[in-house]
Coordinates of C-alpha atoms and ligand atoms in Angstrom, one line a residue:
M1 CA 47.7 47.3 -10.0
M2 CA 45.7 44.3 -10.9
M3 CA 41.9 44.3 -10.2
P4 CA 40.6 41.5 -8.1
G5 CA 39.9 38.4 -10.1
M6 CA 42.3 39.3 -12.9
D7 CA 44.4 36.2 -12.2
D8 CA 41.5 34.0 -13.2
M9 CA 40.6 36.1 -16.3
M10 CA 44.2 35.8 -17.6
G11 CA 44.2 32.0 -17.1
R12 CA 46.5 32.0 -14.2
R13 CA 45.7 29.9 -11.1
P14 CA 44.5 32.2 -8.2
P15 CA 46.6 32.1 -5.1
K16 CA 45.3 29.6 -2.5
P17 CA 43.6 31.3 0.4
F18 CA 45.6 31.9 3.5
Y19 CA 44.3 29.2 5.9
P20 CA 43.8 26.3 3.4
S21 CA 47.4 26.9 2.2
L22 CA 48.6 26.3 5.8
M23 CA 47.4 22.7 5.5
D24 CA 50.2 22.0 3.1
F25 CA 52.8 22.7 5.7
P26 CA 52.8 20.1 8.4
T27 CA 56.4 21.1 9.1
M28 CA 57.7 24.5 8.3
S29 CA 61.2 25.8 7.7
A30 CA 62.0 29.1 9.5
E31 CA 61.8 30.9 6.2
E32 CA 58.3 29.5 5.4
R33 CA 57.1 30.3 8.9
K34 CA 58.4 33.9 8.4
S35 CA 56.7 34.2 5.1
F36 CA 53.3 33.0 6.6
E37 CA 53.8 35.4 9.5
A38 CA 54.3 38.2 7.1
K39 CA 51.1 37.3 5.2
A40 CA 49.2 37.1 8.5
Q41 CA 50.5 40.6 9.4
V42 CA 49.5 41.9 6.0
R43 CA 46.0 40.4 6.4
F44 CA 45.8 42.0 9.9
S45 CA 46.9 45.4 8.7
A46 CA 44.7 45.3 5.6
G47 CA 41.7 44.4 7.8
L48 CA 42.5 47.3 10.1
A49 CA 42.6 49.8 7.2
E50 CA 39.4 48.3 5.8
V51 CA 37.7 48.8 9.2
A52 CA 38.8 52.4 9.5
A53 CA 37.7 53.1 5.9
A54 CA 34.3 51.4 6.5
E55 CA 33.8 53.3 9.7
D56 CA 34.3 56.5 7.8
E57 CA 31.9 55.4 5.1
L58 CA 29.4 54.4 7.7
R59 CA 29.5 57.9 9.3
H60 CA 29.0 59.6 5.9
A61 CA 26.1 57.3 5.0
H62 CA 24.5 58.0 8.4
A63 CA 24.9 61.8 7.9
A64 CA 23.4 61.5 4.4
K65 CA 20.7 59.2 5.6
D66 CA 21.6 56.8 2.8
A67 CA 20.5 53.4 4.0
A68 CA 21.9 51.5 1.0
A69 CA 25.4 53.1 1.5
A70 CA 25.2 52.3 5.2
E71 CA 24.5 48.7 4.4
R72 CA 27.4 48.6 2.0
A73 CA 29.7 50.1 4.7
A74 CA 28.5 47.6 7.3
R75 CA 29.4 44.8 4.9
R76 CA 32.8 46.3 4.4
L77 CA 33.3 46.7 8.2
R78 CA 32.4 43.0 8.7
D79 CA 34.9 41.9 6.0
G80 CA 37.6 44.1 7.5
L81 CA 36.9 42.7 11.0
N82 CA 37.1 39.2 9.6
D83 CA 40.6 39.9 8.2
V84 CA 41.7 41.5 11.4
S85 CA 40.4 38.6 13.4
S86 CA 41.9 35.9 11.2
G87 CA 45.2 37.7 10.9
A88 CA 45.4 38.1 14.6
A89 CA 44.5 34.5 15.2
A90 CA 47.3 33.3 12.8
L91 CA 49.8 35.7 14.4
R92 CA 49.0 34.4 17.8
A93 CA 49.2 30.7 16.7
F94 CA 52.6 31.3 15.1
A95 CA 53.8 33.0 18.3
E96 CA 52.7 29.9 20.2
G97 CA 54.7 27.7 17.8
K98 CA 51.7 25.7 16.5
P99 CA 52.2 23.7 13.2
G100 CA 50.5 25.0 10.1
P101 CA 47.7 22.4 9.8
Q102 CA 46.7 22.9 13.4
I103 CA 46.5 26.7 13.0
A104 CA 44.2 26.1 10.0
R105 CA 42.1 23.5 11.8
D106 CA 41.8 25.8 14.9
W107 CA 40.6 28.6 12.6
F108 CA 38.0 26.5 10.9
R109 CA 36.8 25.1 14.1
Q110 CA 36.4 28.6 15.5
Q111 CA 34.5 29.7 12.4
M112 CA 32.2 26.7 12.7
N113 CA 31.7 27.3 16.5
L114 CA 33.2 23.9 17.2
P115 CA 35.2 23.1 20.4
P116 CA 39.0 23.3 20.0
D117 CA 40.8 20.3 18.6
A118 CA 41.3 17.4 21.1
V119 CA 44.5 15.5 21.1
H120 CA 43.8 12.0 19.8
P121 CA 46.1 9.0 20.1
P122 CA 47.2 7.6 16.8
S123 CA 44.4 5.7 15.2
S124 CA 44.4 1.9 15.4
G125 CA 41.3 1.2 13.3
L126 CA 40.5 0.8 9.6
F127 CA 41.6 3.4 7.1
G128 CA 43.5 5.3 9.8
L129 CA 40.3 5.9 11.8
D130 CA 39.9 4.8 15.4
W131 CA 37.2 2.3 16.4
I132 CA 35.0 4.9 18.1
H133 CA 34.9 6.9 14.9
L134 CA 34.1 3.8 12.9
A135 CA 31.3 2.8 15.3
A136 CA 29.8 6.3 15.2
M137 CA 30.0 6.3 11.4
A138 CA 28.3 2.8 11.2
A139 CA 25.6 4.0 13.6
L140 CA 25.0 7.1 11.5
A141 CA 25.0 5.1 8.3
T142 CA 22.3 2.7 9.8
V143 CA 20.2 5.6 10.9
S144 CA 20.5 7.3 7.5
L145 CA 19.5 4.0 5.8
L146 CA 16.5 3.6 8.1
L147 CA 15.4 7.2 7.4
M148 CA 15.7 6.7 3.7
V149 CA 13.6 3.5 3.9
A150 CA 11.0 5.3 6.0
Y151 CA 11.0 8.2 3.6
G152 CA 10.5 5.8 0.6
V153 CA 7.6 4.1 2.4
R154 CA 6.0 7.5 3.2
T155 CA 6.5 8.7 -0.3
R156 CA 4.8 5.6 -1.7
R157 CA 1.9 5.9 0.7
A158 CA 1.5 9.6 0.0
A159 CA 1.5 8.8 -3.8
A160 CA -1.1 6.1 -3.3
L161 CA -3.3 8.5 -1.2
A162 CA -2.9 11.2 -3.8
D163 CA -3.8 8.7 -6.5
R164 CA -6.9 7.7 -4.5
L165 CA -8.0 11.3 -4.0
V166 CA -7.5 12.1 -7.7
R167 CA -9.5 9.0 -8.6
A168 CA -12.2 9.9 -6.1
S169 CA -12.4 13.5 -7.3
A170 CA -12.4 12.4 -10.9
T171 CA -15.4 10.2 -10.2
A172 CA -17.0 12.0 -7.3
G173 CA -16.3 15.4 -8.8
A174 CA -16.2 16.4 -5.1
T175 CA -13.3 18.8 -5.9
P176 CA -11.4 17.5 -3.0
A177 CA -8.7 20.0 -2.8
T178 CA -9.4 19.6 0.8
A179 CA -11.6 16.8 0.5
K180 CA -10.9 13.7 2.2
V181 CA -13.3 10.7 1.6
E182 CA -11.5 7.8 3.1
S183 CA -12.0 4.6 5.1
V184 CA -11.4 5.3 8.7
P185 CA -11.5 2.3 11.0
T186 CA -11.8 4.2 14.3
P187 CA -13.1 7.6 15.3
A188 CA -9.8 8.4 16.9
A189 CA -8.1 8.1 13.6
A190 CA -10.8 9.9 11.7
P191 CA -9.3 12.5 9.4
V192 CA -10.8 15.9 10.0
T193 CA -10.4 17.4 6.6
V194 CA -13.2 19.8 5.8
P195 CA -15.4 18.4 3.1
T196 CA -15.5 20.7 0.1
V197 CA -18.4 21.7 -2.0
P198 CA -19.0 19.1 -4.6
T199 CA -19.5 20.1 -8.2
T200 CA -20.4 17.1 -10.3
R201 CA -21.7 13.6 -10.3
P202 CA -20.3 11.2 -7.7
E203 CA -21.1 7.6 -8.4
A204 CA -17.9 5.9 -7.3
A205 CA -16.7 8.1 -4.4
K206 CA -15.1 5.8 -1.9
L207 CA -17.1 4.9 1.2
W208 CA -16.1 6.4 4.6
K209 CA -16.9 4.0 7.4
G210 CA -16.9 5.0 11.0
Q211 CA -19.1 6.3 13.8
L212 CA -20.9 9.6 14.2
R213 CA -22.7 11.0 17.3
V214 CA -26.4 12.0 17.2
A215 CA -26.0 15.7 18.2
A216 CA -29.7 16.6 18.0
I217 CA -33.1 15.3 17.1
F218 CA -35.9 17.5 15.6
T219 CA -39.5 16.6 15.1
E220 CA -40.6 17.6 11.6
T221 CA -44.1 16.0 11.5
P222 CA -45.9 13.4 13.7
N223 CA -44.0 10.5 12.2
V224 CA -40.9 12.2 10.7
R225 CA -37.8 13.2 12.6
T226 CA -34.5 14.7 11.6
Y227 CA -31.3 13.3 13.1
R228 CA -28.3 15.6 13.2
F229 CA -25.0 13.8 13.3
R230 CA -21.6 15.2 14.3
E231 CA -18.1 13.8 14.3
I232 CA -17.5 12.2 17.7
G233 CA -14.7 14.6 18.6
G234 CA -16.7 17.6 17.5
G235 CA -14.6 18.3 14.3
P236 CA -15.9 18.6 10.8
I237 CA -17.7 15.8 9.1
P238 CA -15.0 13.4 7.9
F239 CA -16.3 12.9 4.4
S240 CA -17.6 15.0 1.6
F241 CA -20.7 14.3 -0.4
C242 CA -22.9 15.7 -3.2
P243 CA -26.5 16.9 -2.6
G244 CA -28.7 13.9 -3.0
Q245 CA -26.3 11.3 -1.8
F246 CA -27.2 9.0 1.1
M247 CA -25.5 7.4 4.1
T248 CA -26.1 4.0 5.4
L249 CA -26.7 3.5 9.1
S250 CA -26.4 0.2 10.8
A251 CA -27.4 -1.1 14.2
D252 CA -27.8 -4.3 16.1
I253 CA -31.5 -4.7 16.4
G254 CA -32.8 -7.8 18.2
G255 CA -29.4 -9.5 17.8
K256 CA -29.2 -8.9 14.1
L257 CA -27.1 -6.4 12.2
I258 CA -29.5 -4.2 10.2
R259 CA -28.5 -1.6 7.7
R260 CA -30.7 1.1 6.0
S261 CA -29.9 3.9 3.7
Y262 CA -31.0 7.5 4.4
T263 CA -30.5 10.6 2.3
I264 CA -28.2 13.3 3.7
A265 CA -30.8 16.0 3.7
S266 CA -28.6 18.8 5.0
S267 CA -26.6 21.0 2.7
A268 CA -23.4 19.7 1.2
A269 CA -21.9 23.1 2.0
Q270 CA -22.4 22.5 5.7
T271 CA -19.3 20.8 7.1
S272 CA -20.0 20.7 10.8
Y273 CA -22.8 18.2 10.7
V274 CA -25.0 16.0 8.4
E275 CA -28.7 15.4 8.9
T276 CA -31.0 12.6 7.8
T277 CA -34.8 12.9 8.0
I278 CA -36.4 9.6 8.8
K279 CA -40.1 8.6 8.5
R280 CA -41.3 6.0 11.0
E281 CA -42.7 3.2 8.8
D282 CA -45.4 0.9 10.1
A283 CA -43.6 -2.2 11.3
G284 CA -40.4 -0.8 9.9
V285 CA -37.5 -2.4 11.7
F286 CA -34.9 0.3 11.4
S287 CA -37.0 3.4 11.2
E288 CA -38.9 2.3 14.4
H289 CA -35.6 1.7 16.1
M290 CA -34.4 5.2 15.2
H291 CA -37.6 6.8 16.5
R292 CA -38.0 4.5 19.6
D293 CA -34.5 3.8 20.8
V294 CA -32.1 6.4 19.5
S295 CA -31.5 9.5 21.6
E296 CA -29.2 12.5 21.5
G297 CA -25.6 11.6 22.3
D298 CA -25.9 8.0 20.9
I299 CA -23.2 6.8 18.6
L300 CA -24.1 5.1 15.3
D301 CA -22.2 3.2 12.7
V302 CA -22.2 5.0 9.4
M303 CA -21.1 4.5 5.8
A304 CA -21.1 7.4 3.5
P305 CA -21.5 8.7 0.9
S306 CA -23.3 6.6 -1.7
G307 CA -25.7 7.3 -4.6
A308 CA -25.8 9.0 -7.9
F309 CA -29.2 10.8 -7.5
T310 CA -27.4 14.1 -7.2
F311 CA -27.7 17.6 -8.4
T312 CA -25.0 20.1 -7.7
G313 CA -25.9 22.9 -10.2
A314 CA -23.2 21.9 -12.7
E315 CA -25.5 19.5 -14.6
S316 CA -28.0 22.0 -16.0
D317 CA -28.9 25.7 -15.7
S318 CA -32.3 25.0 -14.1
V319 CA -33.9 22.1 -12.2
V320 CA -37.3 20.8 -11.4
L321 CA -37.6 18.8 -8.2
I322 CA -40.7 16.8 -7.8
G323 CA -41.3 14.7 -4.6
G324 CA -43.9 13.2 -2.3
G325 CA -43.8 12.3 1.4
V326 CA -40.4 11.6 2.8
G327 CA -39.1 11.5 -0.8
I328 CA -38.5 15.2 -0.3
T329 CA -35.2 14.5 1.5
P330 CA -32.8 14.4 -1.6
L331 CA -34.7 17.3 -3.1
M332 CA -34.3 19.3 0.0
A333 CA -30.6 18.5 0.0
A334 CA -30.4 20.1 -3.4
V335 CA -32.5 23.1 -2.4
R336 CA -30.5 23.8 0.7
Y337 CA -27.2 23.5 -1.1
L338 CA -28.2 25.5 -4.2
C339 CA -29.5 28.3 -1.9
D340 CA -26.3 28.2 0.2
I341 CA -24.2 28.7 -2.9
A342 CA -26.6 31.3 -4.3
W343 CA -26.9 29.2 -7.5
P344 CA -28.1 31.5 -10.3
G345 CA -30.5 28.9 -11.9
E346 CA -34.2 28.6 -11.5
I347 CA -35.3 25.9 -8.9
F348 CA -38.8 24.6 -9.0
L349 CA -39.8 22.4 -6.1
V350 CA -43.2 20.6 -6.6
Y351 CA -44.1 18.7 -3.5
G352 CA -47.1 16.5 -2.6
A353 CA -48.0 15.6 1.0
R354 CA -51.0 13.9 2.5
T355 CA -52.0 16.7 4.8
T356 CA -50.5 20.0 5.9
E357 CA -49.5 18.2 9.1
D358 CA -47.3 15.9 6.9
F359 CA -45.7 18.7 5.0
I360 CA -42.0 18.1 5.9
F361 CA -39.7 21.2 6.0
R362 CA -42.7 23.6 5.4
D363 CA -41.4 26.5 7.6
E364 CA -37.9 26.3 6.2
L365 CA -39.1 26.2 2.6
E366 CA -41.3 29.3 3.2
H367 CA -38.3 31.0 4.7
L368 CA -35.9 30.0 1.8
Q369 CA -38.5 31.1 -0.7
R370 CA -38.6 34.6 0.8
R371 CA -34.8 34.8 0.6
H372 CA -34.2 33.3 -2.9
A373 CA -36.0 34.8 -5.8
K374 CA -35.0 31.8 -8.0
L375 CA -36.6 29.2 -5.7
H376 CA -40.3 28.5 -6.6
V377 CA -42.1 26.1 -4.2
V378 CA -45.5 24.6 -5.1
A379 CA -47.1 22.2 -2.6
S380 CA -50.3 20.2 -3.0
M381 CA -52.1 18.6 -0.1
V382 CA -54.0 15.4 -0.9
R383 CA -56.4 16.1 2.0
A384 CA -56.8 19.8 2.7
T385 CA -60.5 19.9 3.5
G386 CA -61.2 21.3 6.9
T387 CA -57.7 22.9 7.1
S388 CA -56.6 26.5 6.5
W389 CA -54.5 25.3 3.4
M390 CA -55.0 27.8 0.6
G391 CA -52.8 26.1 -2.0
P392 CA -53.4 23.4 -4.5
E393 CA -55.2 20.3 -3.4
G394 CA -55.1 16.6 -4.5
P395 CA -52.3 14.8 -6.1
I396 CA -49.7 16.4 -8.4
T397 CA -51.4 16.7 -11.8
K398 CA -50.4 17.5 -15.3
A399 CA -52.2 20.8 -15.1
L400 CA -50.4 21.7 -11.9
L401 CA -47.0 21.0 -13.4
A402 CA -47.7 22.7 -16.7
D403 CA -49.0 25.8 -14.8
T404 CA -46.2 26.1 -12.3
V405 CA -43.1 25.1 -14.3
P406 CA -42.8 27.1 -17.5
D407 CA -41.2 25.2 -20.4
I408 CA -40.9 22.1 -18.3
A409 CA -39.9 20.0 -21.4
S410 CA -36.6 21.7 -21.6
R411 CA -35.6 21.3 -18.0
R412 CA -33.9 18.6 -16.0
V413 CA -36.3 16.8 -13.6
H414 CA -35.5 15.0 -10.3
L415 CA -38.2 12.8 -8.9
C416 CA -38.4 11.0 -5.6
G417 CA -41.4 9.6 -3.8
P418 CA -43.7 6.6 -3.2
P419 CA -43.6 4.1 -6.1
G420 CA -47.2 4.9 -7.2
M421 CA -46.6 8.6 -7.3
M422 CA -43.3 8.2 -9.2
A423 CA -45.0 6.1 -11.8
A424 CA -47.8 8.7 -12.2
I425 CA -45.4 11.6 -12.5
R426 CA -43.3 9.8 -15.0
A427 CA -46.4 9.3 -17.2
I428 CA -47.3 13.0 -16.8
L429 CA -43.8 14.2 -17.6
S430 CA -43.8 12.1 -20.8
D431 CA -47.1 13.7 -21.8
L432 CA -45.6 17.1 -21.2
G433 CA -42.8 16.2 -23.6
V434 CA -40.0 15.8 -21.0
P435 CA -37.4 13.4 -22.6
A436 CA -36.8 10.3 -20.4
A437 CA -33.1 11.2 -20.4
S438 CA -33.9 14.4 -18.6
I439 CA -35.7 12.6 -15.7
K440 CA -33.6 11.3 -12.8
T441 CA -35.4 9.2 -10.2
E442 CA -34.7 7.6 -6.8
A443 CA -36.9 5.0 -5.1
F444 CA -36.6 4.6 -1.4
G445 CA -37.3 0.9 -1.0
P446 CA -38.1 -0.9 1.1
A447 CA -34.7 -2.6 1.1
R448 CA -35.0 -6.1 -0.4
G449 CA -34.5 -8.9 2.0
A450 CA -35.1 -6.6 4.9
V451 CA -37.8 -8.4 6.8
P452 CA -39.6 -11.2 5.1
P453 CA -38.9 -14.6 6.6
P454 CA -37.5 -17.2 4.1
G455 CA -40.2 -18.9 2.1
Q456 CA -42.8 -16.2 2.6
T457 CA -44.4 -14.3 -0.2
L458 CA -44.3 -10.5 0.3
V459 CA -46.4 -8.0 -1.4
V460 CA -45.2 -4.6 -0.3
E461 CA -47.8 -2.0 0.4
L462 CA -47.2 1.5 -0.8
A463 CA -45.7 3.6 1.9
D464 CA -48.3 6.3 1.4
K465 CA -51.6 5.0 0.3
A466 CA -53.1 8.4 -0.2
L467 CA -50.5 9.4 -2.6
A468 CA -50.6 6.1 -4.3
D469 CA -54.3 6.4 -4.8
Q470 CA -53.6 8.3 -7.9
P471 CA -54.6 7.1 -11.4
V472 CA -51.4 5.2 -11.9
R473 CA -50.3 1.7 -12.6
P474 CA -50.3 -0.3 -9.4
A475 CA -47.3 -1.0 -7.3
E476 CA -45.7 -4.3 -8.2
P477 CA -45.0 -7.0 -5.8
I478 CA -41.3 -6.7 -5.2
A479 CA -40.4 -9.9 -3.5
A480 CA -42.0 -13.3 -4.1
I481 CA -39.9 -16.1 -2.7
G482 CA -40.9 -19.4 -4.1
P483 CA -39.4 -22.9 -4.1
A484 CA -35.7 -23.2 -5.0
T485 CA -35.0 -24.5 -8.5
A486 CA -31.3 -23.8 -8.8
T487 CA -28.2 -23.6 -6.7
I488 CA -25.6 -21.0 -6.1
R489 CA -22.0 -21.8 -5.2
F490 CA -19.8 -19.2 -3.5
A491 CA -16.3 -20.0 -4.8
V492 CA -14.3 -18.2 -2.1
S493 CA -16.3 -19.5 0.9
N494 CA -16.7 -22.9 -0.8
K495 CA -20.4 -23.0 0.2
T496 CA -23.5 -23.9 -1.8
A497 CA -27.1 -22.8 -1.3
P498 CA -30.4 -23.3 -3.0
L499 CA -31.4 -20.3 -5.1
A500 CA -35.1 -19.5 -5.5
P501 CA -36.1 -17.7 -8.7
D502 CA -37.0 -14.5 -6.9
Q503 CA -34.1 -14.6 -4.4
T504 CA -31.1 -12.3 -4.9
V505 CA -27.5 -13.5 -4.7
L506 CA -27.2 -11.3 -1.6
E507 CA -30.1 -13.0 0.1
A508 CA -28.8 -16.5 -0.8
A509 CA -25.4 -15.5 0.6
E510 CA -26.9 -14.3 3.8
S511 CA -29.0 -17.5 4.2
I512 CA -25.8 -19.5 4.6
G513 CA -23.6 -16.9 6.2
V514 CA -21.4 -16.0 3.2
P515 CA -20.3 -12.4 3.8
I516 CA -21.1 -9.9 1.0
D517 CA -21.0 -6.3 2.0
Y518 CA -24.0 -4.1 1.2
A519 CA -25.5 -0.7 1.9
C520 CA -28.6 0.4 0.0
R521 CA -29.9 -3.0 -1.2
V522 CA -31.6 -1.2 -4.0
G523 CA -28.9 -1.3 -6.7
T524 CA -27.7 2.3 -6.4
C525 CA -24.6 2.3 -4.2
G526 CA -22.5 -0.5 -5.7
T527 CA -21.3 -1.8 -2.3
C528 CA -22.4 -5.3 -3.1
K529 CA -20.4 -5.7 -6.3
T530 CA -19.4 -9.3 -6.8
K531 CA -17.9 -11.2 -9.7
L532 CA -20.1 -13.8 -11.5
V533 CA -17.9 -16.8 -12.4
E534 CA -20.6 -19.0 -14.0
G535 CA -24.2 -18.6 -15.0
K536 CA -26.5 -15.8 -16.1
V537 CA -28.3 -13.2 -13.9
T538 CA -30.9 -10.5 -14.4
M539 CA -30.8 -7.3 -12.4
E540 CA -33.7 -4.9 -12.1
I541 CA -31.5 -2.0 -11.3
D542 CA -27.8 -1.9 -12.3
E543 CA -27.0 1.8 -12.4
A544 CA -24.1 1.3 -9.9
L545 CA -22.2 -0.7 -12.6
S546 CA -20.1 0.8 -15.3
P547 CA -20.1 -0.7 -18.8
E548 CA -16.6 -2.1 -18.2
E549 CA -17.8 -3.8 -15.0
K550 CA -20.7 -5.3 -16.8
S551 CA -18.6 -6.7 -19.5
D552 CA -16.2 -8.0 -16.8
N553 CA -19.1 -10.0 -15.3
I554 CA -19.4 -7.8 -12.2
I555 CA -22.9 -8.0 -10.7
L556 CA -24.8 -6.3 -7.9
A557 CA -25.5 -9.1 -5.4
C558 CA -28.5 -7.2 -4.0
Q559 CA -30.2 -7.2 -7.5
A560 CA -28.9 -10.3 -9.2
K561 CA -31.4 -13.2 -9.6
S562 CA -31.3 -16.3 -11.7
I563 CA -33.3 -19.3 -12.6
G564 CA -30.1 -21.3 -13.5
N565 CA -27.2 -22.4 -11.4
L566 CA -24.6 -19.8 -10.5
V567 CA -21.0 -19.6 -9.3
V568 CA -20.0 -16.3 -7.8
Q569 CA -16.7 -15.0 -6.4
A570 CA -17.7 -14.6 -2.7
Ligands
FAD1 C1 -31.2 5.5 -1.4 C2 -32.2 5.5 -0.3 C3 -32.4 6.7 0.4 C4 -33.4 6.7 1.4 N1 -33.6 7.8 2.1 C5 -34.5 7.9 3.1 C6 -34.8 9.0 3.8 O1 -34.2 10.1 3.6 N2 -35.8 9.0 4.7 C7 -36.5 7.9 5.0 O2 -37.4 7.9 5.9 N3 -36.3 6.7 4.3 C8 -35.3 6.7 3.4 N4 -35.1 5.5 2.7 C9 -35.8 4.3 3.0 C10 -35.1 3.6 4.2 O3 -33.8 3.1 3.7 C11 -35.8 2.4 4.7 O4 -36.1 1.6 3.6 C12 -37.0 2.8 5.4 O5 -36.7 3.6 6.6 C13 -37.8 1.6 5.9 O6 -36.9 0.8 6.7 P1 -37.4 0.0 7.9 O7 -36.3 -0.9 8.4 O8 -38.0 0.9 8.9 O9 -38.5 -0.8 7.3 P2 -38.4 -2.3 6.8 O10 -38.4 -3.2 8.0 O11 -37.4 -2.5 5.8 O12 -39.8 -2.3 6.1 C14 -40.1 -1.4 5.1 C15 -41.6 -1.3 4.9 O13 -42.1 -2.4 4.2 C16 -43.0 -3.0 5.0 N5 -42.6 -4.5 5.0 C17 -41.4 -5.0 5.2 N6 -41.5 -6.3 5.2 C18 -42.8 -6.7 5.1 C19 -43.4 -7.9 5.0 N7 -42.8 -9.1 5.1 N8 -44.8 -7.9 4.8 C20 -45.4 -6.7 4.8 N9 -44.8 -5.5 4.8 C21 -43.5 -5.5 4.9 C22 -42.9 -2.4 6.4 O14 -44.2 -2.3 7.0 C23 -42.3 -1.1 6.2 O15 -43.3 -0.1 6.0 C24 -34.1 5.5 1.7 C25 -33.9 4.4 0.9 C26 -32.9 4.4 0.0 C27 -32.7 3.1 -0.8
FES2 S1 -26.2 -2.9 -1.7 FE1 -26.2 -1.0 -2.8 S2 -26.1 -1.7 -4.9 FE2 -26.3 -3.5 -3.8

């Protein structure tokens, strides 16, 4: 007896299975019918024998508690039943006198759980198909085509999104496996991806624009408050950021749209909310608005994140954070984050405040210091006389830094505070041998073009006179608007304006209503990038521009000034 499959191995064609072979016999002679009936009978009997044998095997397997054998027997039983069922069906069909192809079709339909064959009139349509079939096929083809087009579009959009995320993560280093930093026009459409913990420097992370709700307001000192923002629907914050980055808030104040940048002082590991800590400046348009008009539950327009004054722990194995006044906010963002991730490096925070009353985050820093052995906080009060302050007094000095930060010359330093203090500390750090490349700084402003009426000369006072009273070079006037000597043409808007020597391209654009987007107005975020078509400009700060952008004549409109005529692409 031949083993199953031997036909194939010997090169002979295997016999056609029973039911498909019936399709070849639309009409059957009595002899052919007999032969098929015999085959059906054989199939039926073989199936029956198989069922009996499988039943036996099943019983033995059960007695021997052999699960694998029971499985094999069950399979055999199923096959046997199949043969019994198909054999019986064929025998019945032959008994009813059905033609071969119909017996086969009925069998297949039964196997596929389809209703029995309906009797159709002879086709009158194309290719022997009736018009109903043709119409159904055409409809199906159209739907398939539409689905394919939709799939193509979705695939392209997904690829573009993935590309953007890859580029954002490459530049932002925000490891956005789950990160989503994307423009969202309305809160309803806001993606709620959980921001992930950033790891490296983020200069060019794309801005998220949308609205956040003020969930809570905390008083830190008599003139400093913290604003906690949440996603309007209560979900996670819809952007990720690095410690030290800032967000830009905007509001209609007195009929004018005003924007100001504020550091995200909360930890980048916190995904439920972001916090900014805002000092109320004397005659400060936005900070006064925040302190006076904004309450819990209010919704604000927000752009975030921006800025490259970041420290994530990946940049060096220890860090020295030096700050004064409200300049503590980006440093606090780093402290909070590094403590949250239990960063193993040494963290030195050296902070200068006017009085103990003005010591922002004092309680929290004391608490964190107790919990994190690697966090060393040193604070100095400019005026401590008459208070219970037991720590250092006066401005931050060379001796204080040398005593409290061992081997400071070999460490990375982040510095943020009033301009006078920053200049003083830079000089001290240089004396202590800290290379300029190891010192990262951020100045808080004020934002250029924020308040001064056109034509007025402005000499900005230091935000904190007490801290500024240090032996340092004096604060420089930052905006002196004189008579116009040149013109600037905005090529896209086709408008021309006079350009005073100390006026920025952004200010000139605003004076005649040419729209140029901006956020920080201090040259760090890059939102105001514009192409220079003709002329030459100087920029006090251009850190938001890459070398390629500079060689491609991209300028920061908030920084660019000129004494010659200009043409810009805006
Ligand atoms: C990257 C970045 C991060 C920042 N983070 C923070 C933060 O975390 N917390 C914080 O509190 N601030 C922060 N700031 C500063 C903040 O953006 C604002 O500059 C600040 O709040 C003052 O804005 P304002 O509208 O209240 O004041 P403005 O109206 O812009 O005035 C600023 C100051 O200059 C003075 N001034 C303005 N115009 C004149 C004039 N014509 N004559 C005389 N004096 C004038 C005002 O008295 C005021 O004190 C940050 C700034 C930047 C760039
Ligand atoms: S507005 Fe931020 S760089 Fe000009």
